[in-house]
Structure formats: structure tokens, C-alpha cells
Short mmCIF file of C-alpha atoms in Angstrom, two decimals:
data_model
loop_
_atom_site.label_atom_id
_atom_site.label_comp_id
_atom_site.label_asym_id
_atom_site.label_seq_id
_atom_site.Cartn_x
_atom_site.Cartn_y
_atom_site.Cartn_z
CA GLN I 1 107.68 88.19 91.85
CA SER I 2 103.69 88.47 92.21
CA VAL I 3 101.10 86.66 90.33
CA LEU I 4 99.20 90.13 90.24
CA THR I 5 101.04 93.14 89.53
CA GLN I 6 100.15 96.45 91.47
CA PRO I 7 102.27 99.68 91.03
CA PRO I 8 104.42 99.48 93.40
CA SER I 9 103.31 103.28 95.04
CA VAL I 10 101.05 105.73 94.57
CA SER I 11 100.39 109.22 96.23
CA ALA I 12 97.54 112.53 95.77
CA ALA I 13 96.35 114.95 98.63
CA PRO I 14 94.18 115.08 101.28
CA GLU I 15 90.22 114.95 100.40
CA GLN I 16 91.25 113.31 97.58
CA LYS I 17 90.67 110.41 94.99
CA VAL I 18 92.86 107.74 94.40
CA THR I 19 92.98 104.28 92.67
CA ILE I 20 95.20 101.36 92.97
CA SER I 21 94.82 98.95 89.95
CA CYS I 22 95.77 94.87 89.91
CA SER I 23 96.49 93.07 86.67
CA GLY I 24 96.32 88.82 86.46
CA SER I 25 95.43 86.65 83.79
CA SER I 26 92.36 84.45 82.98
CA SER I 27 93.29 82.02 85.71
CA ASN I 28 93.49 84.24 88.53
CA ILE I 29 91.18 87.42 88.29
CA GLY I 30 89.39 86.90 84.56
CA ASN I 31 87.59 84.18 86.42
CA ASN I 32 87.63 84.51 90.35
CA PHE I 33 86.65 87.21 92.79
CA VAL I 34 89.09 89.96 93.55
CA SER I 35 89.79 91.01 97.86
CA TRP I 36 91.56 93.60 98.78
CA TYR I 37 94.25 94.85 102.11
CA GLN I 38 94.90 97.32 104.10
CA GLN I 39 98.22 96.74 106.05
CA LEU I 40 98.95 100.15 107.89
CA PRO I 41 102.07 100.18 109.44
CA GLY I 42 103.05 97.32 112.36
CA THR I 43 99.71 95.88 111.26
CA ALA I 44 98.21 93.06 110.25
CA PRO I 45 96.80 93.27 107.00
CA LYS I 46 92.79 93.96 107.27
CA LEU I 47 90.12 93.18 105.10
CA LEU I 48 89.24 96.24 103.08
CA ILE I 49 86.52 94.91 99.65
CA TYR I 50 85.60 90.69 98.93
CA ASP I 51 84.09 89.42 96.22
CA ASN I 52 85.25 92.76 93.80
CA ASN I 53 83.35 94.89 95.27
CA LYS I 54 81.90 94.02 98.73
CA ARG I 55 82.76 96.16 101.84
CA PRO I 56 82.05 94.88 104.76
CA SER I 57 80.35 96.06 108.34
CA GLY I 58 82.83 99.16 109.46
CA ILE I 59 84.17 99.80 106.55
CA PRO I 60 83.43 102.97 105.23
CA ASP I 61 82.09 103.63 101.41
CA ARG I 62 85.36 105.83 100.83
CA PHE I 63 86.56 102.27 99.94
CA SER I 64 85.68 100.50 96.48
CA GLY I 65 86.38 98.36 94.75
CA SER I 66 85.70 97.05 90.95
CA LYS I 67 86.96 94.18 88.35
CA SER I 68 86.90 94.40 83.92
CA GLY I 69 88.14 91.63 83.13
CA THR I 70 91.41 90.32 84.49
CA SER I 71 92.30 93.74 85.91
CA ALA I 72 90.44 95.18 89.52
CA THR I 73 90.54 98.62 90.73
CA LEU I 74 90.60 99.88 94.11
CA GLY I 75 89.41 103.16 94.77
CA ILE I 76 89.47 105.31 97.41
CA THR I 77 87.88 108.57 97.85
CA GLY I 78 88.42 111.92 100.22
CA LEU I 79 91.92 110.21 101.07
CA GLN I 80 92.75 111.11 104.73
CA THR I 81 96.47 110.87 106.51
CA GLY I 82 95.41 108.13 108.33
CA ASP I 83 94.55 106.03 105.11
CA GLU I 84 98.79 106.13 104.66
CA ALA I 85 99.16 103.04 103.97
CA ASP I 86 99.89 99.29 102.03
CA TYR I 87 97.53 97.83 99.91
CA TYR I 88 97.54 94.53 98.59
CA CYS I 89 94.66 92.65 96.34
CA GLY I 90 94.06 89.06 96.73
CA THR I 91 92.61 86.56 94.96
CA TRP I 92 92.20 82.93 93.75
CA ASP I 93 94.28 80.27 91.11
CA SER I 94 92.69 77.97 89.36
CA SER I 95 95.20 77.04 87.26
CA LEU I 96 97.91 76.44 90.46
CA SER I 97 94.93 76.08 93.44
CA THR I 98 96.36 78.56 95.45
CA GLY I 99 95.28 81.54 96.54
CA VAL I 100 97.85 84.71 95.54
CA PHE I 101 98.28 87.96 96.41
CA GLY I 102 100.00 91.58 94.78
CA GLY I 103 103.41 92.67 94.91
CA GLY I 104 101.23 95.85 97.28
CA THR I 105 100.58 99.45 96.97
CA LYS I 106 102.55 101.87 99.43
CA LEU I 107 99.80 104.92 99.26
CA THR I 108 101.58 108.12 100.27
CA VAL I 109 98.94 110.86 101.68
CA LEU I 110 100.66 114.04 100.09
CA GLN X 1 84.35 88.61 117.03
CA VAL X 2 87.00 86.20 115.80
CA GLN X 3 90.07 86.32 116.92
CA LEU X 4 93.00 83.88 116.43
CA GLN X 5 96.21 84.22 117.43
CA GLU X 6 99.89 82.51 116.43
CA SER X 7 102.33 80.94 118.78
CA GLY X 8 105.66 79.06 118.55
CA PRO X 9 109.49 79.82 119.16
CA GLY X 10 110.40 83.18 117.98
CA LEU X 11 113.67 81.26 116.63
CA VAL X 12 114.57 78.65 114.84
CA LYS X 13 118.31 76.83 113.97
CA PRO X 14 118.25 76.63 109.84
CA SER X 15 118.07 73.13 108.70
CA GLU X 16 114.90 72.85 111.58
CA THR X 17 111.23 72.56 111.20
CA LEU X 18 109.47 75.43 112.01
CA SER X 19 105.62 74.87 113.86
CA LEU X 20 103.58 77.44 114.34
CA THR X 21 99.83 77.10 116.23
CA CYS X 22 96.98 79.23 115.37
CA ILE X 23 94.14 79.84 117.85
CA VAL X 24 91.35 79.87 117.28
CA SER X 25 88.58 82.05 119.56
CA GLY X 26 84.45 83.90 119.32
CA GLY X 27 84.23 81.23 117.05
CA SER X 28 83.89 77.71 115.10
CA ILE X 29 86.78 76.46 112.98
CA SER X 30 84.47 74.33 111.73
CA SER X 31 83.25 74.28 107.77
CA TYR X 32 85.88 77.16 107.18
CA TYR X 33 89.71 77.25 104.82
CA TRP X 34 92.33 78.50 107.96
CA SER X 35 95.51 79.81 105.98
CA TRP X 36 98.37 80.81 106.47
CA ILE X 37 100.40 83.61 105.33
CA ARG X 38 103.84 86.16 105.90
CA GLN X 39 105.67 88.30 105.22
CA PRO X 40 109.56 89.66 104.92
CA ALA X 41 110.52 92.06 106.10
CA GLY X 42 109.59 94.97 104.29
CA LYS X 43 108.07 92.43 101.12
CA GLY X 44 104.91 91.28 100.24
CA LEU X 45 102.38 89.40 101.76
CA GLU X 46 103.10 84.90 100.65
CA TRP X 47 100.28 82.78 100.35
CA ILE X 48 101.30 79.92 102.53
CA GLY X 49 99.13 77.34 101.69
CA ARG X 50 94.80 76.82 103.79
CA ILE X 51 93.29 74.23 105.31
CA TYR X 52 89.49 72.91 105.60
CA THR X 53 87.95 71.58 108.90
CA SER X 54 87.65 68.48 107.39
CA GLY X 55 91.92 68.01 106.62
CA ASN X 56 91.38 68.84 102.59
CA THR X 57 94.93 71.76 101.45
CA ASN X 58 96.58 73.43 98.72
CA TYR X 59 99.41 74.95 99.41
CA ASN X 60 102.15 77.34 97.97
CA PRO X 61 103.71 74.95 94.42
CA SER X 62 107.10 76.95 96.35
CA LEU X 63 106.64 75.37 98.77
CA LYS X 64 104.65 71.71 98.50
CA SER X 65 107.70 70.29 99.61
CA ARG X 66 108.33 71.38 102.78
CA VAL X 67 104.96 72.26 103.83
CA THR X 68 102.20 70.43 106.23
CA MET X 69 99.40 71.80 107.72
CA SER X 70 96.55 69.96 110.42
CA VAL X 71 93.59 71.11 111.91
CA ASP X 72 92.56 70.25 115.17
CA THR X 73 88.48 71.06 115.40
CA SER X 74 88.63 69.43 119.47
CA LYS X 75 90.69 72.44 120.63
CA ASN X 76 89.62 74.45 118.00
CA GLN X 77 93.55 75.47 116.63
CA PHE X 78 94.93 74.60 113.44
CA SER X 79 98.95 74.46 112.47
CA LEU X 80 101.90 75.15 110.01
CA ARG X 81 104.89 72.77 110.14
CA LEU X 82 107.36 74.31 107.66
CA SER X 83 110.74 72.54 107.06
CA SER X 84 113.85 72.34 106.54
CA VAL X 85 114.38 76.25 106.89
CA THR X 86 117.35 78.67 105.81
CA ALA X 87 117.02 83.31 106.27
CA ALA X 88 115.04 82.64 103.16
CA ASP X 89 112.06 82.23 105.55
CA THR X 90 112.65 84.17 107.77
CA ALA X 91 108.86 86.11 108.57
CA VAL X 92 106.75 87.35 110.24
CA TYR X 93 103.22 84.64 109.71
CA TYR X 94 99.45 85.26 109.86
CA CYS X 95 96.85 82.68 110.17
CA ALA X 96 93.85 84.11 108.88
CA ARG X 97 90.72 82.93 108.26
CA ALA X 98 89.66 82.05 104.94
CA ALA X 99 85.92 82.27 103.20
CA CYS X 100 85.60 80.65 100.45
CA THR X 101 82.92 79.89 98.25
CA GLY X 102 83.57 78.52 94.08
CA GLY X 103 85.36 81.06 93.09
CA SER X 104 85.54 83.49 96.05
CA CYS X 105 87.49 83.62 98.50
CA TYR X 106 88.98 85.80 100.91
CA ASN X 107 90.53 86.19 104.32
CA ASP X 108 88.40 88.27 106.79
CA TYR X 109 89.92 87.48 109.98
CA TRP X 110 93.76 87.78 110.99
CA GLY X 111 95.92 87.37 113.55
CA GLN X 112 98.20 89.48 114.18
CA GLY X 113 101.42 87.86 113.43
CA THR X 114 104.65 86.76 114.11
CA LEU X 115 108.32 86.69 113.46
CA VAL X 116 109.99 83.64 112.80
CA THR X 117 113.78 84.18 112.35
CA VAL X 118 115.67 81.48 111.08
CA SER X 119 119.18 82.24 112.55
CA SER X 120 122.46 79.99 114.19
#
């Protein structure tokens, strides 16, 4: 049981847009910044978004992040087959004094 | 470009201690937090803990009694020890750099991961 809640799977057609939600509480998302990671099959996770909505160098602007209250959302536009991956949200939990991740969302590009 | 590389035994016997080291290259280990994260086959990411270069640590409460992390700034590396392992500790173990300031903490560089299997 993950501290952060994500839908197990989402799907959309190529060139369409998809959003992935991440729900937490006041001790984690509500008072800390959220990051998002992409994990392609058989590879290590890769940072996609940090501090709720910032993109590291090299991450295309098709990827965006937002936060409202105790929830965060990852958006991906112009879907490509290469975007098929598992996506994880993460943040710090101030009550537990630990890092926490969502359970992950598998994106399928139909 | 910062690179991280995990090393350690791929097979550990039940009840023994899992030991992994992460070597950091392309940048100094100083002034950052360094994390260990694991992923059982087909499952999600589990945060194990982090260590600052001063030696200050935070551990996952569910693993705290069995986890020890250490850092060696002279060798630009940090380590994980997990004692009394069981089959449930079988996973791919990742080391990562954690950029943490105030309420912001994210893992920007990751190792490739190393599979550790607990079996007799």
C-alpha cells in the first residue's frame, strides 16, 4: 500500500493527451514539492518533473506537471509510442521523515 | 555528467546481510543527499533511505531496524547494509542522488540498478 495513490493504468491514442493523477495528504504533497519519474521497460527511473512543474534539461515540453492541494498531475501531450512506460510520483513526507512514491501508473499508447 | 554505479553480491542467503556500494563519478559526493531505492520484480518503487555527506540519515520506518547507510567522501561512494534478509528483500536496488532543499527533494541521477536475490 503506497502512501501516494496513482491509477494503475491509463491509455490513449498516439498524438492525444493523457493525464496521470497522484493523490496524497497534507503531510506529503500538501506541504512539499512533487517530482515525477518515467521508467521505460528494463531501465532505471528517469526524472521528468521536479518541484511540481519544472523540467530538467532535455525533457521535452510535452511533459508538464501541476499541483493543487494534496494532489498532483502529470500531463503528456502529443503521445508517442516511445512514451509507453511506468510513471511514478514522489515527494517527501514530513510526518514520516521519509521519501514516498506512488504505486506507479502504466501508460499504454494504443 | 554525474554517473552512479551500484556494486555488490547478486545473491545473498536468508538471514544474512545484504551489502551494496554506489560509486559516484563525474561530480563530487559532497553537499548532496544520496538515496537507496528498491523495486521488486513487477512492483513499484520503495524508498529505503538517504544519507547526507555529513552522515545524517533518514530511513524508511518499515526497514529502519535493519538498515545502515554510510558514506565515504574520500572515495566518492556510499553504501547500504540490510541485515536479516528474507525472500521479500529480493529486488533491483538503485542508488540515486537526491537534491533536497526545504520541502523539495527529488532524485535527479540514478544508477542502472543491481538485482539482489535472497535465496539459499
